[in-house]
Amino acid sequence: MTTGSPARAALIALDWGTSSLRAYRLDATGRTLDTRHLPWGIMRLPQPLQDGAATTALSGFELAFEQACGDWLRAEPALPVIACGMVGSAQGWKEAAYLDVPVDLQRIGTLLTKVERAGGPALHIVPGLIQRHGLPNVIRGEETQVVGVMADQSARSADSVLIGLPGTHSKWVSARRGRVTHFDTFMTGEVYAALRSHTILGRTMADAATADMAAFERGLKVAGAPAGRAGVLSTIFSTRALGLTGELAPESQADYLSGLLIGHEIAALADMLQQQGELPRIVLCGDAALCRRYTQAMQHYGLGTPEQAQNATERGLWHLAVCAGLVAWPSTE
């Protein structure tokens, strides 16, 4: 938690996912005054305290909410509260129905789902997005990051922007003049974790003190080489085979596998962009170390050096709160 600030807040914003909860206290210009990071994702909530036969009436969601921002609200009871992420899923506090793509980003903020709370301000949940044409696809939480990226004037006015959101489920979101038109999902992060922890590939791996970026680069190249045309199901076994032949140290195998998987993802992305006949403005948003890997992969596959977005989630929550009428635009804008 950051040190407190005497400045008055205008909004409490929550990024509430599957495994964690981030809380932001924002002022009247959208500037972050305080932040908190708690382990209370929707699948791991605090449990009500039990005293004999008596049990507190507060749910796990209410208990997590109290720990995240209860004291902020006691100090400033009138603050509006907005949240994005899996808190709005079918397993969340209250389901916020998906909006169909294509959709105007500003419209997302006008269709928040309200959770009434006894004795406290309501919680307003941001809806996710669903893509029904072709194979169905959904995002929940990333739409808020997209809003944060597109809040920048140059991105908002760009004819074509591709926003990359690498992570457990990497998303690539296409936007044109403030409107989401299409998105793709790659389960790269989750597949990496599963292969490393639950398959024979992990048996020969050893933890490394530092990342082996040469091994990562080798994986990138294999994904785009003639051998890579057989597909990721073929190339991933080379992680084990290279180790058995002494060509890849146990401490380097995880980074090689990372390069393979990210390489296949970016190679597929490059092919899709080539078929579209245009190279849009590309912006990456996410963990800094992971974005560096994706930047290296994009450079390798001829997509150039993407821009890096900062603080997209809190910026997006602020702009959606403005669209919803929960807060007003600063008078200077």
GROMACS .gro file of C-alpha atoms in nm:
model
  333
    1MET     CA    1   0.000   0.000   0.000
    2THR     CA    2   0.127   0.344  -0.084
    3THR     CA    3   0.153   0.618   0.176
    4GLY     CA    4  -0.163   0.816   0.236
    5SER     CA    5  -0.232   1.145   0.063
    6PRO     CA    6  -0.423   1.447   0.201
    7ALA     CA    7  -0.583   1.502  -0.140
    8ARG     CA    8  -0.954   1.427  -0.165
    9ALA     CA    9  -1.060   1.128  -0.368
   10ALA     CA   10  -1.334   1.122  -0.631
   11LEU     CA   11  -1.354   0.749  -0.713
   12ILE     CA   12  -1.265   0.406  -0.584
   13ALA     CA   13  -1.177   0.166  -0.866
   14LEU     CA   14  -1.132  -0.210  -0.832
   15ASP     CA   15  -0.961  -0.454  -1.068
   16TRP     CA   16  -1.104  -0.780  -0.934
   17GLY     CA   17  -0.983  -1.093  -1.109
   18THR     CA   18  -0.972  -1.466  -1.051
   19SER     CA   19  -0.669  -1.469  -0.823
   20SER     CA   20  -0.626  -1.115  -0.688
   21LEU     CA   21  -0.791  -0.782  -0.613
   22ARG     CA   22  -0.633  -0.443  -0.683
   23ALA     CA   23  -0.789  -0.129  -0.539
   24TYR     CA   24  -0.724   0.228  -0.652
   25ARG     CA   25  -0.819   0.554  -0.486
   26LEU     CA   26  -0.838   0.819  -0.760
   27ASP     CA   27  -0.870   1.197  -0.736
   28ALA     CA   28  -1.085   1.433  -0.942
   29THR     CA   29  -0.838   1.426  -1.233
   30GLY     CA   30  -0.805   1.047  -1.241
   31ARG     CA   31  -0.466   1.052  -1.068
   32THR     CA   32  -0.393   0.756  -0.841
   33LEU     CA   33  -0.365   0.855  -0.475
   34ASP     CA   34  -0.341   0.511  -0.315
   35THR     CA   35  -0.324   0.150  -0.429
   36ARG     CA   36  -0.369  -0.185  -0.260
   37HIS     CA   37  -0.308  -0.541  -0.379
   38LEU     CA   38  -0.487  -0.824  -0.200
   39PRO     CA   39  -0.492  -1.202  -0.268
   40TRP     CA   40  -0.873  -1.211  -0.273
   41GLY     CA   41  -0.963  -1.314  -0.627
   42ILE     CA   42  -1.315  -1.443  -0.687
   43MET     CA   43  -1.199  -1.804  -0.652
   44ARG     CA   44  -1.020  -1.738  -0.323
   45LEU     CA   45  -1.223  -1.510  -0.097
   46PRO     CA   46  -1.182  -1.455   0.278
   47GLN     CA   47  -1.405  -1.678   0.487
   48PRO     CA   48  -1.659  -1.544   0.737
   49LEU     CA   49  -1.542  -1.568   1.098
   50GLN     CA   50  -1.723  -1.826   1.309
   51ASP     CA   51  -1.792  -1.789   1.680
   52GLY     CA   52  -1.962  -2.105   1.802
   53ALA     CA   53  -2.290  -2.130   1.616
   54ALA     CA   54  -2.288  -1.765   1.514
   55THR     CA   55  -2.144  -1.666   1.178
   56THR     CA   56  -2.102  -1.316   1.040
   57ALA     CA   57  -2.362  -1.226   0.780
   58LEU     CA   58  -2.099  -1.076   0.547
   59SER     CA   59  -2.023  -1.276   0.232
   60GLY     CA   60  -1.671  -1.343   0.110
   61PHE     CA   61  -1.716  -1.068  -0.149
   62GLU     CA   62  -1.820  -0.819   0.121
   63LEU     CA   63  -1.527  -0.918   0.341
   64ALA     CA   64  -1.280  -0.873   0.055
   65PHE     CA   65  -1.443  -0.542  -0.038
   66GLU     CA   66  -1.411  -0.422   0.323
   67GLN     CA   67  -1.041  -0.506   0.334
   68ALA     CA   68  -0.981  -0.338  -0.001
   69CYS     CA   69  -1.152  -0.007   0.057
   70GLY     CA   70  -1.369  -0.006   0.372
   71ASP     CA   71  -1.155   0.252   0.552
   72TRP     CA   72  -1.146   0.473   0.241
   73LEU     CA   73  -1.525   0.477   0.233
   74ARG     CA   74  -1.555   0.548   0.605
   75ALA     CA   75  -1.332   0.851   0.554
   76GLU     CA   76  -1.523   0.963   0.240
   77PRO     CA   77  -1.863   0.785   0.243
   78ALA     CA   78  -1.998   0.944  -0.076
   79LEU     CA   79  -1.730   0.804  -0.308
   80PRO     CA   80  -1.864   0.605  -0.606
   81VAL     CA   81  -1.714   0.259  -0.665
   82ILE     CA   82  -1.650   0.089  -1.000
   83ALA     CA   83  -1.502  -0.256  -1.066
   84CYS     CA   84  -1.389  -0.460  -1.366
   85GLY     CA   85  -1.281  -0.819  -1.417
   86MET     CA   86  -1.410  -1.159  -1.311
   87VAL     CA   87  -1.613  -1.005  -1.030
   88GLY     CA   88  -1.874  -0.959  -1.304
   89SER     CA   89  -1.861  -1.321  -1.426
   90ALA     CA   90  -2.117  -1.591  -1.357
   91GLN     CA   91  -1.899  -1.694  -1.061
   92GLY     CA   92  -1.855  -1.335  -0.943
   93TRP     CA   93  -2.046  -1.106  -0.708
   94LYS     CA   94  -2.308  -1.036  -0.973
   95GLU     CA   95  -2.301  -1.125  -1.341
   96ALA     CA   96  -2.254  -0.833  -1.579
   97ALA     CA   97  -2.384  -0.945  -1.919
   98TYR     CA   98  -2.146  -0.939  -2.215
   99LEU     CA   99  -2.179  -0.668  -2.478
  100ASP     CA  100  -2.158  -0.772  -2.842
  101VAL     CA  101  -1.863  -0.671  -3.059
  102PRO     CA  102  -1.836  -0.441  -3.247
  103VAL     CA  103  -1.903  -0.185  -2.975
  104ASP     CA  104  -1.817   0.177  -2.903
  105LEU     CA  105  -1.585   0.197  -2.604
  106GLN     CA  106  -1.777   0.484  -2.446
  107ARG     CA  107  -2.097   0.278  -2.456
  108ILE     CA  108  -1.943   0.023  -2.219
  109GLY     CA  109  -1.950   0.278  -1.938
  110THR     CA  110  -2.322   0.343  -1.983
  111LEU     CA  111  -2.415  -0.023  -1.925
  112LEU     CA  112  -2.266  -0.102  -1.585
  113THR     CA  113  -2.427  -0.361  -1.357
  114LYS     CA  114  -2.516  -0.228  -1.013
  115VAL     CA  115  -2.466  -0.425  -0.691
  116GLU     CA  116  -2.660  -0.272  -0.402
  117ARG     CA  117  -2.485  -0.297  -0.067
  118ALA     CA  118  -2.653  -0.264   0.271
  119GLY     CA  119  -2.524   0.039   0.454
  120GLY     CA  120  -2.275   0.139   0.187
  121PRO     CA  121  -2.237   0.272  -0.166
  122ALA     CA  122  -2.331   0.050  -0.458
  123LEU     CA  123  -2.069  -0.129  -0.665
  124HIS     CA  124  -2.083  -0.070  -1.042
  125ILE     CA  125  -1.942  -0.358  -1.251
  126VAL     CA  126  -1.805  -0.317  -1.603
  127PRO     CA  127  -1.943  -0.565  -1.861
  128GLY     CA  128  -1.720  -0.793  -2.065
  129LEU     CA  129  -1.732  -0.828  -2.443
  130ILE     CA  130  -1.844  -1.119  -2.659
  131GLN     CA  131  -1.762  -1.187  -3.022
  132ARG     CA  132  -2.019  -1.413  -3.189
  133HIS     CA  133  -1.907  -1.420  -3.553
  134GLY     CA  134  -1.681  -1.713  -3.639
  135LEU     CA  135  -1.568  -1.902  -3.332
  136PRO     CA  136  -1.715  -1.735  -3.021
  137ASN     CA  137  -1.471  -1.539  -2.807
  138VAL     CA  138  -1.498  -1.340  -2.484
  139ILE     CA  139  -1.298  -1.096  -2.277
  140ARG     CA  140  -1.366  -0.973  -1.925
  141GLY     CA  141  -1.139  -0.717  -1.764
  142GLU     CA  142  -0.926  -0.654  -2.072
  143GLU     CA  143  -1.194  -0.427  -2.218
  144THR     CA  144  -1.112  -0.181  -1.938
  145GLN     CA  145  -0.743  -0.186  -2.028
  146VAL     CA  146  -0.840  -0.118  -2.390
  147VAL     CA  147  -1.043   0.183  -2.276
  148GLY     CA  148  -0.738   0.303  -2.081
  149VAL     CA  149  -0.511   0.271  -2.384
  150MET     CA  150  -0.762   0.439  -2.614
  151ALA     CA  151  -0.808   0.727  -2.369
  152ASP     CA  152  -0.486   0.866  -2.511
  153GLN     CA  153  -0.586   1.120  -2.776
  154SER     CA  154  -0.345   0.989  -3.039
  155ALA     CA  155  -0.476   0.632  -2.999
  156ARG     CA  156  -0.838   0.748  -2.994
  157SER     CA  157  -0.800   0.928  -3.326
  158ALA     CA  158  -0.594   0.655  -3.495
  159ASP     CA  159  -0.765   0.478  -3.781
  160SER     CA  160  -0.642   0.135  -3.669
  161VAL     CA  161  -0.493   0.025  -3.335
  162LEU     CA  162  -0.400  -0.328  -3.229
  163ILE     CA  163  -0.373  -0.362  -2.852
  164GLY     CA  164  -0.180  -0.661  -2.721
  165LEU     CA  165  -0.256  -0.783  -2.368
  166PRO     CA  166  -0.012  -1.069  -2.299
  167GLY     CA  167  -0.080  -1.293  -2.003
  168THR     CA  168  -0.243  -1.620  -1.905
  169HIS     CA  169  -0.483  -1.574  -2.195
  170SER     CA  170  -0.322  -1.327  -2.433
  171LYS     CA  171  -0.568  -1.097  -2.608
  172TRP     CA  172  -0.517  -0.900  -2.928
  173VAL     CA  173  -0.787  -0.634  -2.963
  174SER     CA  174  -0.846  -0.436  -3.283
  175ALA     CA  175  -0.996  -0.089  -3.244
  176ARG     CA  176  -1.085   0.177  -3.499
  177ARG     CA  177  -1.165   0.533  -3.392
  178GLY     CA  178  -1.286   0.443  -3.045
  179ARG     CA  179  -1.468   0.125  -3.146
  180VAL     CA  180  -1.367  -0.236  -3.073
  181THR     CA  181  -1.409  -0.431  -3.395
  182HIS     CA  182  -1.245  -0.770  -3.333
  183PHE     CA  183  -1.028  -0.962  -3.088
  184ASP     CA  184  -0.833  -1.289  -3.074
  185THR     CA  185  -0.732  -1.503  -2.777
  186PHE     CA  186  -0.417  -1.715  -2.740
  187MET     CA  187  -0.392  -1.938  -2.431
  188THR     CA  188  -0.014  -1.904  -2.439
  189GLY     CA  189   0.048  -1.834  -2.071
  190GLU     CA  190  -0.180  -2.107  -1.940
  191VAL     CA  191  -0.042  -2.364  -2.187
  192TYR     CA  192   0.314  -2.272  -2.079
  193ALA     CA  193   0.226  -2.323  -1.713
  194ALA     CA  194   0.048  -2.652  -1.782
  195LEU     CA  195   0.330  -2.791  -1.998
  196ARG     CA  196   0.593  -2.695  -1.744
  197SER     CA  197   0.409  -2.829  -1.439
  198HIS     CA  198   0.201  -3.119  -1.565
  199THR     CA  199   0.382  -3.284  -1.859
  200ILE     CA  200   0.704  -3.474  -1.919
  201LEU     CA  201   0.864  -3.151  -2.047
  202GLY     CA  202   0.894  -3.024  -1.692
  203ARG     CA  203   1.081  -3.335  -1.572
  204THR     CA  204   1.411  -3.221  -1.722
  205MET     CA  205   1.375  -2.851  -1.636
  206ALA     CA  206   1.559  -2.678  -1.353
  207ASP     CA  207   1.495  -2.336  -1.200
  208ALA     CA  208   1.735  -2.066  -1.316
  209ALA     CA  209   1.866  -1.767  -1.124
  210THR     CA  210   1.826  -1.543  -1.429
  211ALA     CA  211   1.640  -1.568  -1.757
  212ASP     CA  212   1.826  -1.721  -2.050
  213MET     CA  213   1.721  -1.487  -2.329
  214ALA     CA  214   1.945  -1.666  -2.580
  215ALA     CA  215   1.736  -1.980  -2.521
  216PHE     CA  216   1.422  -1.771  -2.554
  217GLU     CA  217   1.548  -1.635  -2.887
  218ARG     CA  218   1.626  -1.987  -3.003
  219GLY     CA  219   1.266  -2.088  -2.932
  220LEU     CA  220   1.138  -1.785  -3.125
  221LYS     CA  221   1.343  -1.886  -3.430
  222VAL     CA  222   1.231  -2.249  -3.422
  223ALA     CA  223   0.865  -2.143  -3.424
  224GLY     CA  224   0.921  -1.959  -3.752
  225ALA     CA  225   1.163  -2.205  -3.910
  226PRO     CA  226   1.060  -2.480  -4.155
  227ALA     CA  227   1.032  -2.720  -3.858
  228GLY     CA  228   0.780  -2.484  -3.706
  229ARG     CA  229   0.537  -2.537  -3.992
  230ALA     CA  230   0.438  -2.867  -3.832
  231GLY     CA  231   0.277  -2.660  -3.558
  232VAL     CA  232   0.318  -2.607  -3.187
  233LEU     CA  233   0.213  -2.964  -3.100
  234SER     CA  234   0.518  -3.085  -3.289
  235THR     CA  235   0.780  -2.829  -3.186
  236ILE     CA  236   0.720  -2.831  -2.810
  237PHE     CA  237   0.870  -3.181  -2.779
  238SER     CA  238   1.202  -3.035  -2.894
  239THR     CA  239   1.226  -2.882  -2.544
  240ARG     CA  240   1.285  -3.232  -2.408
  241ALA     CA  241   1.482  -3.366  -2.705
  242LEU     CA  242   1.732  -3.080  -2.701
  243GLY     CA  243   1.788  -3.148  -2.333
  244LEU     CA  244   1.838  -3.522  -2.384
  245THR     CA  245   2.097  -3.456  -2.657
  246GLY     CA  246   2.286  -3.211  -2.438
  247GLU     CA  247   2.209  -2.909  -2.658
  248LEU     CA  248   1.993  -2.729  -2.402
  249ALA     CA  249   2.076  -2.703  -2.032
  250PRO     CA  250   1.800  -2.784  -1.779
  251GLU     CA  251   1.811  -2.420  -1.660
  252SER     CA  252   1.748  -2.297  -2.017
  253GLN     CA  253   1.459  -2.522  -2.114
  254ALA     CA  254   1.180  -2.313  -1.961
  255ASP     CA  255   1.293  -2.002  -2.150
  256TYR     CA  256   1.325  -2.203  -2.471
  257LEU     CA  257   0.967  -2.329  -2.425
  258SER     CA  258   0.852  -1.972  -2.357
  259GLY     CA  259   1.015  -1.861  -2.682
  260LEU     CA  260   0.853  -2.145  -2.874
  261LEU     CA  261   0.502  -2.068  -2.752
  262ILE     CA  262   0.527  -1.690  -2.783
  263GLY     CA  263   0.694  -1.739  -3.121
  264HIS     CA  264   0.404  -1.947  -3.251
  265GLU     CA  265   0.159  -1.685  -3.121
  266ILE     CA  266   0.335  -1.391  -3.284
  267ALA     CA  267   0.401  -1.583  -3.607
  268ALA     CA  268   0.025  -1.650  -3.631
  269LEU     CA  269  -0.048  -1.286  -3.554
  270ALA     CA  270   0.194  -1.170  -3.824
  271ASP     CA  271   0.024  -1.399  -4.076
  272MET     CA  272  -0.318  -1.260  -3.988
  273LEU     CA  273  -0.197  -0.902  -4.024
  274GLN     CA  274  -0.036  -0.984  -4.357
  275GLN     CA  275  -0.366  -1.125  -4.483
  276GLN     CA  276  -0.538  -0.803  -4.377
  277GLY     CA  277  -0.288  -0.607  -4.584
  278GLU     CA  278  -0.209  -0.347  -4.319
  279LEU     CA  279   0.017  -0.300  -4.020
  280PRO     CA  280  -0.178  -0.107  -3.756
  281ARG     CA  281  -0.039   0.095  -3.473
  282ILE     CA  282   0.048  -0.167  -3.207
  283VAL     CA  283   0.037  -0.104  -2.833
  284LEU     CA  284   0.135  -0.355  -2.562
  285CYS     CA  285  -0.015  -0.346  -2.216
  286GLY     CA  286   0.081  -0.574  -1.927
  287ASP     CA  287   0.363  -0.704  -1.709
  288ALA     CA  288   0.685  -0.527  -1.806
  289ALA     CA  289   0.904  -0.839  -1.824
  290LEU     CA  290   0.648  -1.028  -2.030
  291CYS     CA  291   0.600  -0.731  -2.262
  292ARG     CA  292   0.976  -0.727  -2.324
  293ARG     CA  293   0.954  -1.087  -2.442
  294TYR     CA  294   0.664  -1.004  -2.671
  295THR     CA  295   0.850  -0.701  -2.805
  296GLN     CA  296   1.148  -0.922  -2.891
  297ALA     CA  297   0.916  -1.168  -3.065
  298MET     CA  298   0.742  -0.895  -3.262
  299GLN     CA  299   1.072  -0.751  -3.377
  300HIS     CA  300   1.184  -1.098  -3.485
  301TYR     CA  301   0.867  -1.150  -3.692
  302GLY     CA  302   0.881  -0.812  -3.863
  303LEU     CA  303   0.613  -0.630  -3.665
  304GLY     CA  304   0.845  -0.356  -3.540
  305THR     CA  305   0.870  -0.219  -3.188
  306PRO     CA  306   0.529  -0.173  -3.022
  307GLU     CA  307   0.441   0.115  -2.797
  308GLN     CA  308   0.405   0.048  -2.423
  309ALA     CA  309   0.093   0.157  -2.232
  310GLN     CA  310   0.116   0.252  -1.866
  311ASN     CA  311  -0.153   0.238  -1.594
  312ALA     CA  312  -0.416   0.129  -1.846
  313THR     CA  313  -0.647  -0.041  -1.595
  314GLU     CA  314  -0.690   0.255  -1.360
  315ARG     CA  315  -0.712   0.495  -1.656
  316GLY     CA  316  -0.979   0.277  -1.811
  317LEU     CA  317  -1.180   0.251  -1.489
  318TRP     CA  318  -1.167   0.629  -1.454
  319HIS     CA  319  -1.290   0.693  -1.808
  320LEU     CA  320  -1.568   0.436  -1.777
  321ALA     CA  321  -1.678   0.601  -1.451
  322VAL     CA  322  -1.692   0.932  -1.638
  323CYS     CA  323  -1.901   0.773  -1.916
  324ALA     CA  324  -2.134   0.630  -1.650
  325GLY     CA  325  -2.179   0.969  -1.482
  326LEU     CA  326  -2.022   0.848  -1.157
  327VAL     CA  327  -1.761   1.126  -1.175
  328ALA     CA  328  -1.731   1.441  -1.381
  329TRP     CA  329  -1.460   1.540  -1.628
  330PRO     CA  330  -1.199   1.769  -1.466
  331SER     CA  331  -1.285   2.131  -1.525
  332THR     CA  332  -0.951   2.184  -1.701
  333GLU     CA  333  -1.051   1.947  -1.985
   0.00000   0.00000   0.00000
